[in-house]
């Protein structure tokens, strides 16, 4: 299957600092690719480049064959890219249900006038969206969080809501930025199971930034290793475990 | 909205009924056997709070009248309402006085814009209103059934200022410095109209904002035009600043101020006689503020408001108070608004004792005080002048 | 129970909406008991409901510290007054242009916000914009009547002469109810969600394919429209429009109403307008102390109940909590 | 001559704006809170000095220093008692708290002197100095020297002494400063005190010039904003330069264009600067971190 996402020779600079140098990367539907590497290796910068928050100095990023680098974040998202944020991207004052509904924004077809005058069509579109959101929350066993404000939720609950929000619009490409941070072991296992189900059943392409090696080994089909802004290795978990370059980067000796 | 459709008929009935009933104020509202209620509106807060000295003086006067036995066996009960020189609060205050406190008459207001806003409300209620301080003539003219001006209107002041300027021999070039608000316009407007009728157009018109602490640009522009006379419609603080800057930059043309300032306090603020030697103001009072003929009224103020300092605004409304008490006395025991308005209209050349001019109200002319003197420093003492260089 | 709303929640919510519809209907009887003074205060409250609802869209929902509300209020009032006084338009015809003028000014403010001018910068530039407008009212003699302003007489609303406070009340009640219902519809939809999402986390909002720029412009323009219409009602209620009414002191009142009512809460806007229009009338027995009381009240509120009256009510009656979605 | 005379008066006026802007900037840099009620602190300074000179009969210099000290305490109390307590609340609450405090001060002054317009007795009574045709008044000289000394004192303290270095540290990063053991809360109180005290000095210098009424402070707030924006929001040096430039600009606009425009020069400056160069003359653009 042709690659859904293709990065070719991507360079990113921050006032002289070479954050990403000549990165090639791809993502395929149904495949979970984990990105690992020490802090500051450029993993989150990569996500920011893909989702349009950071301009790229050179190279190209394309989705389904057409270039998306240079587009505004909301335009890239509209083409089917969803992401989570390292330090939380939820809306604290809104409830779990309202956050998920925000994720469904683009799929609710109700016009300004329709909403203003409360036409039957716009109410129907809204009702369907709410029902869909409640089903998604229920699917992950967090329907009790529907009417709870996000700023009163625990870290784990917030992580789960953020993932539900991201997958609500069934995006072909999902970027998960350290989703397991602060989760208790049983919840982490549930998370791995969810990611596998998303990739397997719905054919979503998943890029996963994660430090917990055990989680990476359990969930990832392919692992790409980054260090100092460059991709130093890519391959199945077994190969990466013994790759000299990776050991060098991580442990300082072969 | 389906469940509410059956409520439609009763709603329409309520609305129709409410629209039909109109509130009417009784002709003898605000009068009891022992008291006459008078509503006094004053700008106690807000930007115009220094004007409220006029209404405080008026309140002291009515309290003094009560101590002299009141009017025909009734005491005057004043209801003080603060409207902060703001139209919204002004309308709320006047409606409260008319429809809730149900006062007999209104005697108040210092801010012209607010007075104009409440004018329709007063006309509709038909309640007698004697304006205590606001200078805009359009409030009481063209004459209406129930509105009287208790102080000289801006037109009268403006004419007096304009005439006095014309009495200076060889006056040809006049400069104007004023604030950009309706208070200043109610003085400078009529003054410039009069000068225009004498075919004198101002050589330069300059604006000075309230709260400015420096008038260099204004003074230098006026000095460039080298006028024979300067008309300055400014409040006390800004007048002092302008006079100091004029002396500083050698602008020694005479300056015609407004009744918003008085000679004694301006001298105190400017600090030296030389700066105010050529400063003139319309003088509404029968004497200088510290003169013998006003002592009685200053004592009245001090009696009921001991900590109150005496300025040009303090005694100005007492004149109107005297005329009101006079008309109330003539209206006798079975007092009504109708009767009281008729008595007010009989006021002819009434000497209030505090104002220089006499009050005359007729059904056709409610301006009240017509003549206003001009005062200036003559050999260091404030004196009333008939014309340039001529004592009264 | 696959994703259906729990039954008690639905019934619970019905109570919230029924309260919303009952309020205007119950209000119909007010003129039967009110004298012209209290009726005027009620009418003034209706005007300030629109002012607060409009201001809350930008201050509470969008979370932008824009101090342009008195400017929008003034533009609406002056547009209506000019059309009625100079061009002789009837009141009902002057309302939409007043709203449009407010919306245009709101749009201008949103453009500055889009240029990255935010929080304190935005507060200062909108403050300067408001004072600049007030200066133009003073010096635009021919159109705006300068310091004497404009008088607005014989307002007529489709044949109803708005001479008495009662007549004004019913027309204002109709207009305010319609607009508040429209704003409620907009806020309890994907549009409202987009606006409050921008407040909470503008970057994350863009990641959900929401064009944040468009909704910032929409929020400001909508706010300008609502406050502009409030300006036209104000012009008819006071019968006079002068520059003095739209200065900094007025802005403090608008700001206080939004915060005392509840930042970002539509229900709170109504509460805030009611509380701070009626309250000054209770200070009347202490003439001269209004400013000190008002300043003191704000401080106490900020210390004890920063989330406003609506948060207080929502804690007591959860059905009244502001929601940004609809299920019926 | 006309040109120079306007500039000279403009500088005297600008010195007051610079002082007010600097005091607001100090509070902003130290606590990221813009004091929207700052104008009323200037007014409070003027009233306190009036109280001490006229009612308590103290000589002007002594009462000026006492007024500044009192305002320092008031500023610190406002911060510790009120601002610190609403740190958790909505960010917009700070702006309203400052406005409410200012309004309370104005109301209190109104309740006591509402109807009065109080004259300060003449303090610096020597005649104006003539530089050729240029007139330099006593008041202008005093304001120049006072503001000049103050600025040297302030910038000396801020950049030279250890207390100054602490101030700079906290301005850059509160959390960092707290980590190295600086008592940030007390520091905020002190900086609000410094801001209020400098604002009071502005009031003290203006008091003899104009007359005292509760609404005195309102104008200074907007002028302070214009000066800060012109000089670059948050830049201390910029606030001073902005203030002086604004003062001169107002006089030139009044002198050459129209005196009606003096009032809105500040507003035009704010809008033009933010439209053309949001970071002002000396400020740095605020980068938005993802």
PDB file of C-alpha atoms in Angstrom, chain B residues 214-382:
ATOM      1  CA  UNK B 214       0.306  72.887  30.669  1.00  0.00           C
ATOM      2  CA  UNK B 215      -0.991  75.492  28.174  1.00  0.00           C
ATOM      3  CA  UNK B 216       2.220  76.434  26.349  1.00  0.00           C
ATOM      4  CA  UNK B 217       1.017  75.574  22.844  1.00  0.00           C
ATOM      5  CA  UNK B 218      -2.258  77.418  23.377  1.00  0.00           C
ATOM      6  CA  UNK B 219      -0.593  80.512  24.881  1.00  0.00           C
ATOM      7  CA  UNK B 220       2.008  80.792  22.144  1.00  0.00           C
ATOM      8  CA  UNK B 221      -0.605  80.458  19.369  1.00  0.00           C
ATOM      9  CA  UNK B 222      -2.692  83.222  20.983  1.00  0.00           C
ATOM     10  CA  UNK B 223       0.398  85.379  21.449  1.00  0.00           C
ATOM     11  CA  UNK B 224       1.222  84.975  17.760  1.00  0.00           C
ATOM     12  CA  UNK B 225      -2.206  86.386  16.870  1.00  0.00           C
ATOM     13  CA  UNK B 226      -1.500  89.353  19.177  1.00  0.00           C
ATOM     14  CA  UNK B 227      -5.153  89.874  20.234  1.00  0.00           C
ATOM     15  CA  UNK B 228      -6.581  92.941  22.064  1.00  0.00           C
ATOM     16  CA  UNK B 229      -8.721  90.703  24.299  1.00  0.00           C
ATOM     17  CA  UNK B 230      -8.855  86.957  25.141  1.00  0.00           C
ATOM     18  CA  UNK B 231     -12.128  85.201  26.039  1.00  0.00           C
ATOM     19  CA  UNK B 232     -11.372  82.143  28.242  1.00  0.00           C
ATOM     20  CA  UNK B 233     -14.173  79.647  28.944  1.00  0.00           C
ATOM     21  CA  UNK B 234     -12.213  77.397  31.312  1.00  0.00           C
ATOM     22  CA  UNK B 235     -12.742  75.786  34.710  1.00  0.00           C
ATOM     23  CA  UNK B 236     -10.909  77.025  37.814  1.00  0.00           C
ATOM     24  CA  UNK B 237      -7.848  74.743  37.557  1.00  0.00           C
ATOM     25  CA  UNK B 238      -7.267  75.301  33.851  1.00  0.00           C
ATOM     26  CA  UNK B 239      -7.904  79.068  34.155  1.00  0.00           C
ATOM     27  CA  UNK B 240      -5.108  79.332  36.727  1.00  0.00           C
ATOM     28  CA  UNK B 241      -2.759  77.345  34.462  1.00  0.00           C
ATOM     29  CA  UNK B 242      -3.594  79.492  31.421  1.00  0.00           C
ATOM     30  CA  UNK B 243      -3.105  82.795  33.305  1.00  0.00           C
ATOM     31  CA  UNK B 244       0.264  81.584  34.679  1.00  0.00           C
ATOM     32  CA  UNK B 245       1.454  80.520  31.216  1.00  0.00           C
ATOM     33  CA  UNK B 246       0.197  83.826  29.727  1.00  0.00           C
ATOM     34  CA  UNK B 247       2.334  85.782  32.209  1.00  0.00           C
ATOM     35  CA  UNK B 248       5.246  83.375  31.656  1.00  0.00           C
ATOM     36  CA  UNK B 249       5.304  83.899  27.886  1.00  0.00           C
ATOM     37  CA  UNK B 250       4.550  87.614  28.024  1.00  0.00           C
ATOM     38  CA  UNK B 251       0.978  87.472  26.664  1.00  0.00           C
ATOM     39  CA  UNK B 252      -0.420  90.514  28.420  1.00  0.00           C
ATOM     40  CA  UNK B 253      -3.761  90.930  26.649  1.00  0.00           C
ATOM     41  CA  UNK B 254      -6.709  91.256  29.101  1.00  0.00           C
ATOM     42  CA  UNK B 255      -8.612  87.996  29.684  1.00  0.00           C
ATOM     43  CA  UNK B 256     -12.400  87.652  30.009  1.00  0.00           C
ATOM     44  CA  UNK B 257     -13.273  84.559  32.129  1.00  0.00           C
ATOM     45  CA  UNK B 258     -16.609  82.939  32.981  1.00  0.00           C
ATOM     46  CA  UNK B 259     -18.767  82.812  36.115  1.00  0.00           C
ATOM     47  CA  UNK B 260     -17.260  79.386  36.790  1.00  0.00           C
ATOM     48  CA  UNK B 261     -14.319  81.170  38.379  1.00  0.00           C
ATOM     49  CA  UNK B 262     -14.195  83.983  40.926  1.00  0.00           C
ATOM     50  CA  UNK B 263     -11.539  86.625  41.457  1.00  0.00           C
ATOM     51  CA  UNK B 264     -10.616  85.827  45.059  1.00  0.00           C
ATOM     52  CA  UNK B 265      -9.967  82.109  44.478  1.00  0.00           C
ATOM     53  CA  UNK B 266      -8.194  82.676  41.171  1.00  0.00           C
ATOM     54  CA  UNK B 267      -5.826  85.112  42.860  1.00  0.00           C
ATOM     55  CA  UNK B 268      -5.187  82.531  45.593  1.00  0.00           C
ATOM     56  CA  UNK B 269      -4.437  79.845  42.950  1.00  0.00           C
ATOM     57  CA  UNK B 270      -2.220  81.985  40.740  1.00  0.00           C
ATOM     58  CA  UNK B 271      -0.353  83.356  43.695  1.00  0.00           C
ATOM     59  CA  UNK B 272       0.423  86.926  42.615  1.00  0.00           C
ATOM     60  CA  UNK B 273      -1.686  89.953  41.780  1.00  0.00           C
ATOM     61  CA  UNK B 274       0.304  90.849  38.681  1.00  0.00           C
ATOM     62  CA  UNK B 275      -0.923  87.708  36.852  1.00  0.00           C
ATOM     63  CA  UNK B 276      -4.616  88.459  37.478  1.00  0.00           C
ATOM     64  CA  UNK B 277      -4.440  92.238  37.151  1.00  0.00           C
ATOM     65  CA  UNK B 278      -6.105  92.021  33.727  1.00  0.00           C
ATOM     66  CA  UNK B 279      -8.539  89.155  34.470  1.00  0.00           C
ATOM     67  CA  UNK B 280     -12.299  89.865  34.406  1.00  0.00           C
ATOM     68  CA  UNK B 281     -15.285  87.622  35.195  1.00  0.00           C
ATOM     69  CA  UNK B 282     -19.067  88.017  34.876  1.00  0.00           C
ATOM     70  CA  UNK B 283     -20.208  88.800  38.347  1.00  0.00           C
ATOM     71  CA  UNK B 284     -23.608  87.436  39.302  1.00  0.00           C
ATOM     72  CA  UNK B 285     -23.462  88.366  42.927  1.00  0.00           C
ATOM     73  CA  UNK B 286     -24.587  91.602  44.554  1.00  0.00           C
ATOM     74  CA  UNK B 287     -21.138  91.980  46.157  1.00  0.00           C
ATOM     75  CA  UNK B 288     -17.737  90.353  46.371  1.00  0.00           C
ATOM     76  CA  UNK B 289     -17.845  86.861  47.896  1.00  0.00           C
ATOM     77  CA  UNK B 290     -16.310  88.261  51.101  1.00  0.00           C
ATOM     78  CA  UNK B 291     -18.282  91.533  50.823  1.00  0.00           C
ATOM     79  CA  UNK B 292     -20.752  92.788  53.500  1.00  0.00           C
ATOM     80  CA  UNK B 293     -23.985  92.265  51.470  1.00  0.00           C
ATOM     81  CA  UNK B 294     -23.235  88.545  50.981  1.00  0.00           C
ATOM     82  CA  UNK B 295     -22.149  87.922  54.572  1.00  0.00           C
ATOM     83  CA  UNK B 296     -25.697  86.836  55.552  1.00  0.00           C
ATOM     84  CA  UNK B 297     -25.726  84.132  52.884  1.00  0.00           C
ATOM     85  CA  UNK B 298     -22.161  82.946  53.623  1.00  0.00           C
ATOM     86  CA  UNK B 299     -23.200  82.562  57.274  1.00  0.00           C
ATOM     87  CA  UNK B 300     -26.230  80.504  56.235  1.00  0.00           C
ATOM     88  CA  UNK B 301     -23.941  78.168  54.287  1.00  0.00           C
ATOM     89  CA  UNK B 302     -21.436  77.934  57.136  1.00  0.00           C
ATOM     90  CA  UNK B 303     -24.248  77.210  59.625  1.00  0.00           C
ATOM     91  CA  UNK B 304     -25.482  74.037  57.949  1.00  0.00           C
ATOM     92  CA  UNK B 305     -22.294  72.976  56.098  1.00  0.00           C
ATOM     93  CA  UNK B 306     -19.418  74.153  58.337  1.00  0.00           C
ATOM     94  CA  UNK B 307     -16.621  72.417  56.404  1.00  0.00           C
ATOM     95  CA  UNK B 308     -17.833  73.807  53.058  1.00  0.00           C
ATOM     96  CA  UNK B 309     -15.434  76.320  51.414  1.00  0.00           C
ATOM     97  CA  UNK B 310     -17.074  79.323  49.697  1.00  0.00           C
ATOM     98  CA  UNK B 311     -16.472  79.610  45.914  1.00  0.00           C
ATOM     99  CA  UNK B 312     -18.278  81.195  42.932  1.00  0.00           C
ATOM    100  CA  UNK B 313     -20.685  78.213  42.840  1.00  0.00           C
ATOM    101  CA  UNK B 314     -21.617  78.178  46.554  1.00  0.00           C
ATOM    102  CA  UNK B 315     -24.262  80.937  46.766  1.00  0.00           C
ATOM    103  CA  UNK B 316     -25.522  81.029  43.198  1.00  0.00           C
ATOM    104  CA  UNK B 317     -28.682  78.942  43.696  1.00  0.00           C
ATOM    105  CA  UNK B 318     -29.760  80.750  46.871  1.00  0.00           C
ATOM    106  CA  UNK B 319     -31.176  83.523  44.672  1.00  0.00           C
ATOM    107  CA  UNK B 320     -33.572  81.050  43.018  1.00  0.00           C
ATOM    108  CA  UNK B 321     -34.360  79.665  46.481  1.00  0.00           C
ATOM    109  CA  UNK B 322     -35.435  83.104  47.697  1.00  0.00           C
ATOM    110  CA  UNK B 323     -37.742  83.548  44.676  1.00  0.00           C
ATOM    111  CA  UNK B 324     -39.260  80.080  45.208  1.00  0.00           C
ATOM    112  CA  UNK B 325     -39.941  80.760  48.900  1.00  0.00           C
ATOM    113  CA  UNK B 326     -41.494  84.107  47.968  1.00  0.00           C
ATOM    114  CA  UNK B 327     -43.872  82.436  45.475  1.00  0.00           C
ATOM    115  CA  UNK B 328     -44.701  79.652  47.948  1.00  0.00           C
ATOM    116  CA  UNK B 329     -45.633  82.250  50.558  1.00  0.00           C
ATOM    117  CA  UNK B 330     -47.913  84.045  48.070  1.00  0.00           C
ATOM    118  CA  UNK B 331     -49.589  80.735  47.147  1.00  0.00           C
ATOM    119  CA  UNK B 332     -51.019  80.481  50.671  1.00  0.00           C
ATOM    120  CA  UNK B 333     -52.075  77.355  52.638  1.00  0.00           C
ATOM    121  CA  UNK B 334     -54.097  75.456  50.034  1.00  0.00           C
ATOM    122  CA  UNK B 335     -51.030  75.077  47.870  1.00  0.00           C
ATOM    123  CA  UNK B 336     -51.089  73.292  44.496  1.00  0.00           C
ATOM    124  CA  UNK B 337     -48.666  73.069  41.576  1.00  0.00           C
ATOM    125  CA  UNK B 338     -51.079  75.025  39.359  1.00  0.00           C
ATOM    126  CA  UNK B 339     -51.308  77.860  41.887  1.00  0.00           C
ATOM    127  CA  UNK B 340     -47.561  77.846  42.568  1.00  0.00           C
ATOM    128  CA  UNK B 341     -46.677  78.120  38.847  1.00  0.00           C
ATOM    129  CA  UNK B 342     -49.110  81.016  38.496  1.00  0.00           C
ATOM    130  CA  UNK B 343     -47.423  82.782  41.483  1.00  0.00           C
ATOM    131  CA  UNK B 344     -43.959  82.176  40.019  1.00  0.00           C
ATOM    132  CA  UNK B 345     -45.132  83.868  36.831  1.00  0.00           C
ATOM    133  CA  UNK B 346     -46.027  86.955  38.872  1.00  0.00           C
ATOM    134  CA  UNK B 347     -42.408  87.415  40.009  1.00  0.00           C
ATOM    135  CA  UNK B 348     -41.330  90.881  38.828  1.00  0.00           C
ATOM    136  CA  UNK B 349     -37.921  92.478  39.523  1.00  0.00           C
ATOM    137  CA  UNK B 350     -37.555  90.355  42.635  1.00  0.00           C
ATOM    138  CA  UNK B 351     -34.380  91.300  44.546  1.00  0.00           C
ATOM    139  CA  UNK B 352     -32.976  88.030  45.881  1.00  0.00           C
ATOM    140  CA  UNK B 353     -30.359  89.852  47.986  1.00  0.00           C
ATOM    141  CA  UNK B 354     -27.627  87.538  46.738  1.00  0.00           C
ATOM    142  CA  UNK B 355     -27.746  87.970  42.943  1.00  0.00           C
ATOM    143  CA  UNK B 356     -26.750  91.259  41.271  1.00  0.00           C
ATOM    144  CA  UNK B 357     -29.645  91.032  38.754  1.00  0.00           C
ATOM    145  CA  UNK B 358     -33.307  90.840  39.688  1.00  0.00           C
ATOM    146  CA  UNK B 359     -35.514  87.885  38.845  1.00  0.00           C
ATOM    147  CA  UNK B 360     -38.475  88.337  36.500  1.00  0.00           C
ATOM    148  CA  UNK B 361     -40.552  85.372  35.324  1.00  0.00           C
ATOM    149  CA  UNK B 362     -43.502  85.705  32.961  1.00  0.00           C
ATOM    150  CA  UNK B 363     -45.488  83.058  31.095  1.00  0.00           C
ATOM    151  CA  UNK B 364     -43.526  84.053  27.970  1.00  0.00           C
ATOM    152  CA  UNK B 365     -39.991  84.534  29.431  1.00  0.00           C
ATOM    153  CA  UNK B 366     -38.496  82.163  31.972  1.00  0.00           C
ATOM    154  CA  UNK B 367     -34.822  83.358  31.739  1.00  0.00           C
ATOM    155  CA  UNK B 368     -35.186  84.967  35.198  1.00  0.00           C
ATOM    156  CA  UNK B 369     -32.070  87.055  35.807  1.00  0.00           C
ATOM    157  CA  UNK B 370     -31.339  89.436  32.921  1.00  0.00           C
ATOM    158  CA  UNK B 371     -28.537  91.702  34.081  1.00  0.00           C
ATOM    159  CA  UNK B 372     -25.119  90.439  34.995  1.00  0.00           C
ATOM    160  CA  UNK B 373     -22.240  92.669  36.096  1.00  0.00           C
ATOM    161  CA  UNK B 374     -18.558  92.291  35.258  1.00  0.00           C
ATOM    162  CA  UNK B 375     -15.881  92.373  37.962  1.00  0.00           C
ATOM    163  CA  UNK B 376     -12.143  92.925  37.815  1.00  0.00           C
ATOM    164  CA  UNK B 377      -9.251  93.888  40.055  1.00  0.00           C
ATOM    165  CA  UNK B 378      -8.997  97.618  40.602  1.00  0.00           C
ATOM    166  CA  UNK B 379      -5.929  98.578  42.656  1.00  0.00           C
ATOM    167  CA  UNK B 380      -5.773  95.062  44.054  1.00  0.00           C
ATOM    168  CA  UNK B 381      -9.428  94.752  45.105  1.00  0.00           C
ATOM    169  CA  UNK B 382     -12.179  92.898  43.231  1.00  0.00           C
TER     170      UNK B 382
END
